[in-house]
Amino acid sequence: MDTMPPWMADLDAEDMAFIKRFLLASGSMKEVAAQYGVSYPTVRLRLDRLIQKIQLGEQIEQEPYIALIKRFAVDDKLDFDTAKILITEYRKQLSQGASS
């Protein structure tokens, strides 16, 4: 049996259940919204966050610190403005270190 792709490692059971429903609904967000009993924009937001989570999972090997900050923002543990500041300052530190 193949190992799980790295991007899937960060997905929890709820994420996997959402993906399964989405696939079984042939990608119809309208149908998924009806199944969950929520609005279309709520499903859209959930899908967008899931996409971000997957993208972060793919980036983690390249920039683990930046990926961690972005994950906190996606998971609402850190606001996006603070995340941007932390990432900008981190990149400044890296560029200063490289030029020293």
PDB file of C-alpha atoms in Angstrom:
ATOM      1  CA  MET A   1       0.000   0.000   0.000  1.00  0.00           C
ATOM      2  CA  ASP A   2       1.295   3.465  -0.870  1.00  0.00           C
ATOM      3  CA  THR A   3       1.968   5.994   1.841  1.00  0.00           C
ATOM      4  CA  MET A   4      -0.282   8.992   2.235  1.00  0.00           C
ATOM      5  CA  PRO A   5       0.820  12.049   0.224  1.00  0.00           C
ATOM      6  CA  PRO A   6       2.324  14.770   2.455  1.00  0.00           C
ATOM      7  CA  TRP A   7      -0.487  17.237   1.682  1.00  0.00           C
ATOM      8  CA  MET A   8      -3.006  14.800   3.158  1.00  0.00           C
ATOM      9  CA  ALA A   9      -1.124  14.406   6.440  1.00  0.00           C
ATOM     10  CA  ASP A  10      -2.447  17.715   7.804  1.00  0.00           C
ATOM     11  CA  LEU A  11      -6.085  16.979   6.981  1.00  0.00           C
ATOM     12  CA  ASP A  12      -8.298  15.873   9.843  1.00  0.00           C
ATOM     13  CA  ALA A  13     -11.252  13.472   9.684  1.00  0.00           C
ATOM     14  CA  GLU A  14     -13.690  16.353   9.147  1.00  0.00           C
ATOM     15  CA  ASP A  15     -11.651  17.589   6.162  1.00  0.00           C
ATOM     16  CA  MET A  16     -11.611  14.107   4.661  1.00  0.00           C
ATOM     17  CA  ALA A  17     -15.382  13.746   5.162  1.00  0.00           C
ATOM     18  CA  PHE A  18     -15.920  17.081   3.393  1.00  0.00           C
ATOM     19  CA  ILE A  19     -13.703  16.010   0.487  1.00  0.00           C
ATOM     20  CA  LYS A  20     -15.619  12.730   0.208  1.00  0.00           C
ATOM     21  CA  ARG A  21     -18.998  14.515   0.139  1.00  0.00           C
ATOM     22  CA  PHE A  22     -17.675  17.032  -2.381  1.00  0.00           C
ATOM     23  CA  LEU A  23     -16.433  14.275  -4.685  1.00  0.00           C
ATOM     24  CA  LEU A  24     -19.615  12.216  -4.364  1.00  0.00           C
ATOM     25  CA  ALA A  25     -21.597  15.370  -5.221  1.00  0.00           C
ATOM     26  CA  SER A  26     -19.474  15.678  -8.402  1.00  0.00           C
ATOM     27  CA  GLY A  27     -18.046  18.947  -7.131  1.00  0.00           C
ATOM     28  CA  SER A  28     -21.434  20.617  -6.726  1.00  0.00           C
ATOM     29  CA  MET A  29     -21.095  23.093  -3.882  1.00  0.00           C
ATOM     30  CA  LYS A  30     -24.849  23.663  -4.055  1.00  0.00           C
ATOM     31  CA  GLU A  31     -25.469  19.970  -3.348  1.00  0.00           C
ATOM     32  CA  VAL A  32     -22.865  19.868  -0.564  1.00  0.00           C
ATOM     33  CA  ALA A  33     -24.496  22.934   1.020  1.00  0.00           C
ATOM     34  CA  ALA A  34     -27.853  21.146   0.973  1.00  0.00           C
ATOM     35  CA  GLN A  35     -26.323  18.020   2.533  1.00  0.00           C
ATOM     36  CA  TYR A  36     -24.752  20.015   5.356  1.00  0.00           C
ATOM     37  CA  GLY A  37     -27.772  22.300   5.709  1.00  0.00           C
ATOM     38  CA  VAL A  38     -25.689  25.449   5.232  1.00  0.00           C
ATOM     39  CA  SER A  39     -25.489  28.225   2.654  1.00  0.00           C
ATOM     40  CA  TYR A  40     -23.475  28.094  -0.558  1.00  0.00           C
ATOM     41  CA  PRO A  41     -21.067  30.844   0.705  1.00  0.00           C
ATOM     42  CA  THR A  42     -20.391  28.734   3.818  1.00  0.00           C
ATOM     43  CA  VAL A  43     -19.382  25.769   1.640  1.00  0.00           C
ATOM     44  CA  ARG A  44     -17.311  28.074  -0.582  1.00  0.00           C
ATOM     45  CA  LEU A  45     -15.448  29.379   2.489  1.00  0.00           C
ATOM     46  CA  ARG A  46     -14.867  25.830   3.748  1.00  0.00           C
ATOM     47  CA  LEU A  47     -13.556  24.765   0.337  1.00  0.00           C
ATOM     48  CA  ASP A  48     -11.275  27.823   0.112  1.00  0.00           C
ATOM     49  CA  ARG A  49      -9.812  27.060   3.552  1.00  0.00           C
ATOM     50  CA  LEU A  50      -9.310  23.432   2.608  1.00  0.00           C
ATOM     51  CA  ILE A  51      -7.514  24.496  -0.575  1.00  0.00           C
ATOM     52  CA  GLN A  52      -5.268  26.782   1.481  1.00  0.00           C
ATOM     53  CA  LYS A  53      -4.561  23.973   3.928  1.00  0.00           C
ATOM     54  CA  ILE A  54      -3.546  21.643   1.092  1.00  0.00           C
ATOM     55  CA  GLN A  55      -1.350  24.310  -0.500  1.00  0.00           C
ATOM     56  CA  LEU A  56       0.337  24.894   2.840  1.00  0.00           C
ATOM     57  CA  GLY A  57       0.976  21.191   3.196  1.00  0.00           C
ATOM     58  CA  GLU A  58       2.835  21.270  -0.093  1.00  0.00           C
ATOM     59  CA  GLN A  59       4.892  24.327   0.917  1.00  0.00           C
ATOM     60  CA  ILE A  60       5.926  23.089   4.346  1.00  0.00           C
ATOM     61  CA  GLU A  61       9.170  21.488   3.203  1.00  0.00           C
ATOM     62  CA  GLN A  62      10.321  24.669   1.450  1.00  0.00           C
ATOM     63  CA  GLU A  63       9.492  27.215   4.175  1.00  0.00           C
ATOM     64  CA  PRO A  64       8.347  25.473   7.369  1.00  0.00           C
ATOM     65  CA  TYR A  65       8.165  28.704   9.436  1.00  0.00           C
ATOM     66  CA  ILE A  66       6.128  30.574   6.826  1.00  0.00           C
ATOM     67  CA  ALA A  67       3.875  27.558   6.349  1.00  0.00           C
ATOM     68  CA  LEU A  68       3.292  27.422  10.123  1.00  0.00           C
ATOM     69  CA  ILE A  69       2.320  31.102  10.251  1.00  0.00           C
ATOM     70  CA  LYS A  70      -0.014  30.671   7.265  1.00  0.00           C
ATOM     71  CA  ARG A  71      -1.583  27.585   8.869  1.00  0.00           C
ATOM     72  CA  PHE A  72      -2.286  29.588  12.038  1.00  0.00           C
ATOM     73  CA  ALA A  73      -3.989  32.253   9.905  1.00  0.00           C
ATOM     74  CA  VAL A  74      -6.041  29.705   7.946  1.00  0.00           C
ATOM     75  CA  ASP A  75      -7.110  28.014  11.202  1.00  0.00           C
ATOM     76  CA  ASP A  76      -8.140  31.407  12.706  1.00  0.00           C
ATOM     77  CA  LYS A  77      -5.481  31.136  15.424  1.00  0.00           C
ATOM     78  CA  LEU A  78      -3.797  34.273  14.085  1.00  0.00           C
ATOM     79  CA  ASP A  79      -5.272  37.151  12.113  1.00  0.00           C
ATOM     80  CA  PHE A  80      -4.084  37.637   8.523  1.00  0.00           C
ATOM     81  CA  ASP A  81      -2.572  41.090   9.133  1.00  0.00           C
ATOM     82  CA  THR A  82      -0.379  39.751  11.947  1.00  0.00           C
ATOM     83  CA  ALA A  83       0.591  36.768   9.789  1.00  0.00           C
ATOM     84  CA  LYS A  84       1.678  39.118   6.990  1.00  0.00           C
ATOM     85  CA  ILE A  85       3.800  41.162   9.408  1.00  0.00           C
ATOM     86  CA  LEU A  86       5.485  38.044  10.820  1.00  0.00           C
ATOM     87  CA  ILE A  87       6.229  36.668   7.353  1.00  0.00           C
ATOM     88  CA  THR A  88       7.553  40.014   6.100  1.00  0.00           C
ATOM     89  CA  GLU A  89       9.847  40.382   9.126  1.00  0.00           C
ATOM     90  CA  TYR A  90      11.031  36.784   8.791  1.00  0.00           C
ATOM     91  CA  ARG A  91      11.910  37.332   5.127  1.00  0.00           C
ATOM     92  CA  LYS A  92      13.777  40.548   6.032  1.00  0.00           C
ATOM     93  CA  GLN A  93      15.794  38.595   8.611  1.00  0.00           C
ATOM     94  CA  LEU A  94      16.606  35.938   6.029  1.00  0.00           C
ATOM     95  CA  SER A  95      17.716  38.464   3.422  1.00  0.00           C
ATOM     96  CA  GLN A  96      19.825  40.357   5.980  1.00  0.00           C
ATOM     97  CA  GLY A  97      21.459  37.129   7.074  1.00  0.00           C
ATOM     98  CA  ALA A  98      22.203  36.172   3.487  1.00  0.00           C
ATOM     99  CA  SER A  99      23.821  39.546   2.733  1.00  0.00           C
ATOM    100  CA  SER A 100      26.015  39.531   5.859  1.00  0.00           C
TER     101      SER A 100
END
